[in-house]
Amino acid sequence: MSIRVIVADDQEIVRTGLAMILDAQPDIEVIGAAADGRRAVELARRLRPDVCLFDIRMPGVDGIEATRSLAGPAVDDPLAVVVITTFDLDEYVYAALRAGARGFLLKNAGADLLSQAVHAAANGEALIAPSITARLLGAFARTGPASPPVHPVETLTYREEQILATVARGRTNSEIARDLHISLSTVKSHIASLMAKLGARNRVEIAMWAYETNRV
């Protein structure tokens, strides 16, 4: 079955280009497009896509607010949101992370990385562009997190610390399994344990905790 996607960007040429790139993939279908966050949220709630691809800067309701409405901590049945932006401002990316976004790309990332991010989000994983990860780390080094990081309910094991670092670098489950020479089911088990110990809702929140505690 195709991965159903909606795209939101205030620039028509960008919106159309992203839709064309995704529709060219054999297993991705763009089912809706919006020029602002308010319309994007309306479409997403009505169509329930597998993945929402949102620009950050949009008129009215921006991509961060739209992400929070669909994937934030108060949402009972969150959707998968990937943020894509031309702006490399650290505070925007950090805010999107906190709002519940599952993937982060710059618009110059290319068709392959865009497709990978959509597939990862649809599979419950997260793909964070390396350049964005580097900027996040730089932001934490300069300013630190907005609030003290939570304490895990149990001490992390050595293997969980390894998994934590790879998740924070945007690696998928398959890549982690290959790099650490363990099975895919073992990776999923460790990530589930990390989420429980950290009170994290998804792997992006795991990554943020790793940044906040200087694990990477």
Short mmCIF file of C-alpha atoms in Angstrom, two decimals:
data_model
loop_
_atom_site.label_atom_id
_atom_site.label_comp_id
_atom_site.label_asym_id
_atom_site.label_seq_id
_atom_site.Cartn_x
_atom_site.Cartn_y
_atom_site.Cartn_z
CA MET A 1 0.00 0.00 0.00
CA SER A 2 1.12 3.55 -0.71
CA ILE A 3 2.21 5.96 2.01
CA ARG A 4 -0.36 8.75 1.99
CA VAL A 5 1.15 12.23 2.40
CA ILE A 6 -0.07 15.81 2.63
CA VAL A 7 2.26 18.70 1.84
CA ALA A 8 2.07 22.22 3.29
CA ASP A 9 4.20 25.11 2.03
CA ASP A 10 3.22 28.72 1.37
CA GLN A 11 5.19 28.84 -1.90
CA GLU A 12 3.24 27.21 -4.71
CA ILE A 13 6.31 26.28 -6.74
CA VAL A 14 7.88 24.55 -3.73
CA ARG A 15 4.62 22.84 -2.81
CA THR A 16 4.20 21.57 -6.36
CA GLY A 17 7.82 20.46 -6.58
CA LEU A 18 7.67 18.49 -3.34
CA ALA A 19 4.44 16.82 -4.44
CA MET A 20 5.97 15.86 -7.80
CA ILE A 21 9.07 14.37 -6.14
CA LEU A 22 6.97 12.30 -3.75
CA ASP A 23 4.41 11.22 -6.35
CA ALA A 24 7.27 9.95 -8.50
CA GLN A 25 8.02 7.34 -5.82
CA PRO A 26 6.25 4.03 -6.49
CA ASP A 27 4.91 3.69 -2.94
CA ILE A 28 4.14 7.31 -1.98
CA GLU A 29 0.95 9.20 -2.86
CA VAL A 30 0.33 12.89 -2.16
CA ILE A 31 -3.35 13.14 -1.21
CA GLY A 32 -3.53 16.83 -0.34
CA ALA A 33 -1.69 20.14 -0.31
CA ALA A 34 -2.08 23.36 1.67
CA ALA A 35 -0.62 26.86 1.53
CA ASP A 36 -0.78 27.52 5.29
CA GLY A 37 -0.79 25.67 8.57
CA ARG A 38 -4.47 26.13 9.36
CA ARG A 39 -5.53 24.50 6.09
CA ALA A 40 -2.90 21.79 6.61
CA VAL A 41 -4.31 20.90 10.02
CA GLU A 42 -7.84 20.77 8.61
CA LEU A 43 -6.72 18.49 5.78
CA ALA A 44 -4.75 16.24 8.10
CA ARG A 45 -7.62 15.79 10.54
CA ARG A 46 -10.02 15.00 7.73
CA LEU A 47 -7.80 12.78 5.57
CA ARG A 48 -5.62 11.18 8.30
CA PRO A 49 -2.50 10.82 6.11
CA ASP A 50 0.36 8.52 7.04
CA VAL A 51 2.81 11.45 6.95
CA CYS A 52 2.49 15.25 6.96
CA LEU A 53 5.29 17.24 5.31
CA PHE A 54 5.27 20.80 6.69
CA ASP A 55 7.31 23.90 6.01
CA ILE A 56 8.15 25.84 9.18
CA ARG A 57 7.41 29.39 8.04
CA MET A 58 3.85 29.77 6.79
CA PRO A 59 1.32 32.59 7.21
CA GLY A 60 -1.21 32.43 10.03
CA VAL A 61 -0.59 29.06 11.63
CA ASP A 62 3.05 28.13 11.04
CA GLY A 63 4.51 24.66 10.70
CA ILE A 64 5.46 24.41 14.36
CA GLU A 65 1.98 25.24 15.61
CA ALA A 66 0.47 22.90 13.02
CA THR A 67 2.81 20.14 14.16
CA ARG A 68 1.83 20.70 17.80
CA SER A 69 -1.85 20.50 16.88
CA LEU A 70 -1.38 17.15 15.16
CA ALA A 71 1.50 15.50 17.00
CA GLY A 72 2.00 17.37 20.28
CA PRO A 73 1.93 15.92 23.81
CA ALA A 74 -1.78 16.69 24.20
CA VAL A 75 -2.78 14.77 21.05
CA ASP A 76 -4.31 11.35 21.76
CA ASP A 77 -3.75 9.91 18.29
CA PRO A 78 -0.77 11.84 16.86
CA LEU A 79 0.12 11.92 13.19
CA ALA A 80 3.63 11.61 11.80
CA VAL A 81 5.02 15.02 10.83
CA VAL A 82 8.23 15.75 8.92
CA VAL A 83 9.44 19.35 8.98
CA ILE A 84 11.21 20.62 5.87
CA THR A 85 12.65 24.12 5.72
CA THR A 86 15.08 26.42 3.99
CA PHE A 87 15.80 28.10 7.32
CA ASP A 88 18.65 26.76 9.42
CA LEU A 89 17.64 28.63 12.57
CA ASP A 90 18.24 26.41 15.57
CA GLU A 91 15.31 27.70 17.61
CA TYR A 92 12.83 26.71 14.90
CA VAL A 93 14.12 23.16 14.68
CA TYR A 94 14.20 22.79 18.45
CA ALA A 95 10.65 24.11 18.73
CA ALA A 96 9.50 21.66 16.06
CA LEU A 97 11.11 18.80 17.97
CA ARG A 98 9.25 19.79 21.09
CA ALA A 99 6.04 20.09 19.09
CA GLY A 100 6.28 16.42 18.15
CA ALA A 101 7.84 16.39 14.67
CA ARG A 102 9.33 13.07 13.62
CA GLY A 103 11.71 14.13 10.86
CA PHE A 104 13.75 17.20 9.90
CA LEU A 105 15.17 18.14 6.54
CA LEU A 106 16.44 21.16 4.69
CA LYS A 107 14.86 21.76 1.30
CA ASN A 108 18.19 21.17 -0.43
CA ALA A 109 18.36 17.65 0.99
CA GLY A 110 17.45 16.02 -2.33
CA ALA A 111 14.81 13.57 -3.49
CA ASP A 112 16.42 10.47 -1.98
CA LEU A 113 16.67 11.89 1.54
CA LEU A 114 13.14 13.29 1.29
CA SER A 115 11.82 9.86 0.35
CA GLN A 116 13.80 8.24 3.16
CA ALA A 117 12.38 10.70 5.70
CA VAL A 118 8.80 9.99 4.62
CA HIS A 119 9.37 6.23 4.77
CA ALA A 120 11.02 6.51 8.19
CA ALA A 121 8.18 8.63 9.58
CA ALA A 122 5.56 6.23 8.20
CA ASN A 123 7.39 3.35 9.91
CA GLY A 124 7.45 5.12 13.27
CA GLU A 125 11.09 6.08 12.99
CA ALA A 126 12.80 9.44 12.65
CA LEU A 127 15.24 10.77 10.10
CA ILE A 128 17.10 13.93 11.04
CA ALA A 129 19.32 15.53 8.42
CA PRO A 130 22.96 15.46 9.57
CA SER A 131 23.31 19.22 9.02
CA ILE A 132 20.32 19.87 11.30
CA THR A 133 21.71 17.52 13.94
CA ALA A 134 24.98 19.45 13.88
CA ARG A 135 23.14 22.75 14.28
CA LEU A 136 21.11 21.41 17.19
CA LEU A 137 24.27 20.31 18.94
CA GLY A 138 25.73 23.76 18.36
CA ALA A 139 22.63 25.39 19.79
CA PHE A 140 22.80 23.28 22.93
CA ALA A 141 26.48 24.04 23.35
CA ARG A 142 25.75 27.79 23.22
CA THR A 143 22.50 28.09 25.12
CA GLY A 144 21.59 24.77 26.71
CA PRO A 145 18.05 23.34 26.91
CA ALA A 146 15.06 25.43 27.98
CA SER A 147 14.54 23.32 31.13
CA PRO A 148 16.55 20.72 33.08
CA PRO A 149 16.47 17.28 31.42
CA VAL A 150 14.39 14.59 33.08
CA HIS A 151 16.04 11.86 35.14
CA PRO A 152 15.50 8.32 33.85
CA VAL A 153 13.37 6.15 36.15
CA GLU A 154 16.09 3.49 35.87
CA THR A 155 19.77 3.72 34.99
CA LEU A 156 20.45 3.12 31.32
CA THR A 157 22.40 0.01 30.42
CA TYR A 158 25.58 0.17 28.35
CA ARG A 159 23.73 -1.10 25.29
CA GLU A 160 20.93 1.42 25.82
CA GLU A 161 23.53 4.19 25.91
CA GLN A 162 24.85 2.93 22.58
CA ILE A 163 21.37 2.85 21.08
CA LEU A 164 20.66 6.31 22.50
CA ALA A 165 23.67 7.82 20.73
CA THR A 166 22.76 6.27 17.38
CA VAL A 167 19.13 7.40 17.64
CA ALA A 168 20.33 10.93 18.39
CA ARG A 169 22.34 10.88 15.17
CA GLY A 170 19.21 10.11 13.18
CA ARG A 171 19.96 6.46 12.44
CA THR A 172 17.07 4.17 11.51
CA ASN A 173 16.42 0.87 13.28
CA SER A 174 17.88 -1.08 10.37
CA GLU A 175 21.05 1.04 10.36
CA ILE A 176 21.44 0.63 14.13
CA ALA A 177 21.03 -3.14 13.86
CA ARG A 178 23.67 -3.29 11.14
CA ASP A 179 26.14 -0.98 12.89
CA LEU A 180 25.88 -2.71 16.28
CA HIS A 181 25.55 -6.23 14.85
CA ILE A 182 22.29 -6.98 16.63
CA SER A 183 18.85 -8.01 15.40
CA LEU A 184 16.13 -5.58 14.41
CA SER A 185 13.86 -6.90 17.15
CA THR A 186 16.61 -6.27 19.72
CA VAL A 187 16.93 -2.67 18.54
CA LYS A 188 13.17 -2.16 18.86
CA SER A 189 13.23 -3.69 22.34
CA HIS A 190 16.00 -1.34 23.49
CA ILE A 191 14.23 1.70 22.05
CA ALA A 192 11.01 0.72 23.81
CA SER A 193 12.99 0.42 27.05
CA LEU A 194 14.56 3.85 26.50
CA MET A 195 11.15 5.41 25.92
CA ALA A 196 9.86 3.87 29.14
CA LYS A 197 12.85 4.94 31.22
CA LEU A 198 12.89 8.49 29.85
CA GLY A 199 9.14 9.03 29.62
CA ALA A 200 9.61 9.73 25.89
CA ARG A 201 6.73 9.47 23.42
CA ASN A 202 8.92 8.78 20.40
CA ARG A 203 12.51 8.43 19.24
CA VAL A 204 12.82 12.15 18.55
CA GLU A 205 12.25 12.87 22.24
CA ILE A 206 14.89 10.23 22.99
CA ALA A 207 17.28 12.14 20.72
CA MET A 208 16.47 15.44 22.41
CA TRP A 209 17.24 13.93 25.82
CA ALA A 210 20.58 12.73 24.46
CA TYR A 211 21.39 16.28 23.34
CA GLU A 212 20.28 17.78 26.64
CA THR A 213 22.46 15.41 28.66
CA ASN A 214 25.52 15.78 26.40
CA ARG A 215 25.43 12.16 25.22
CA VAL A 216 26.33 13.27 21.68
#
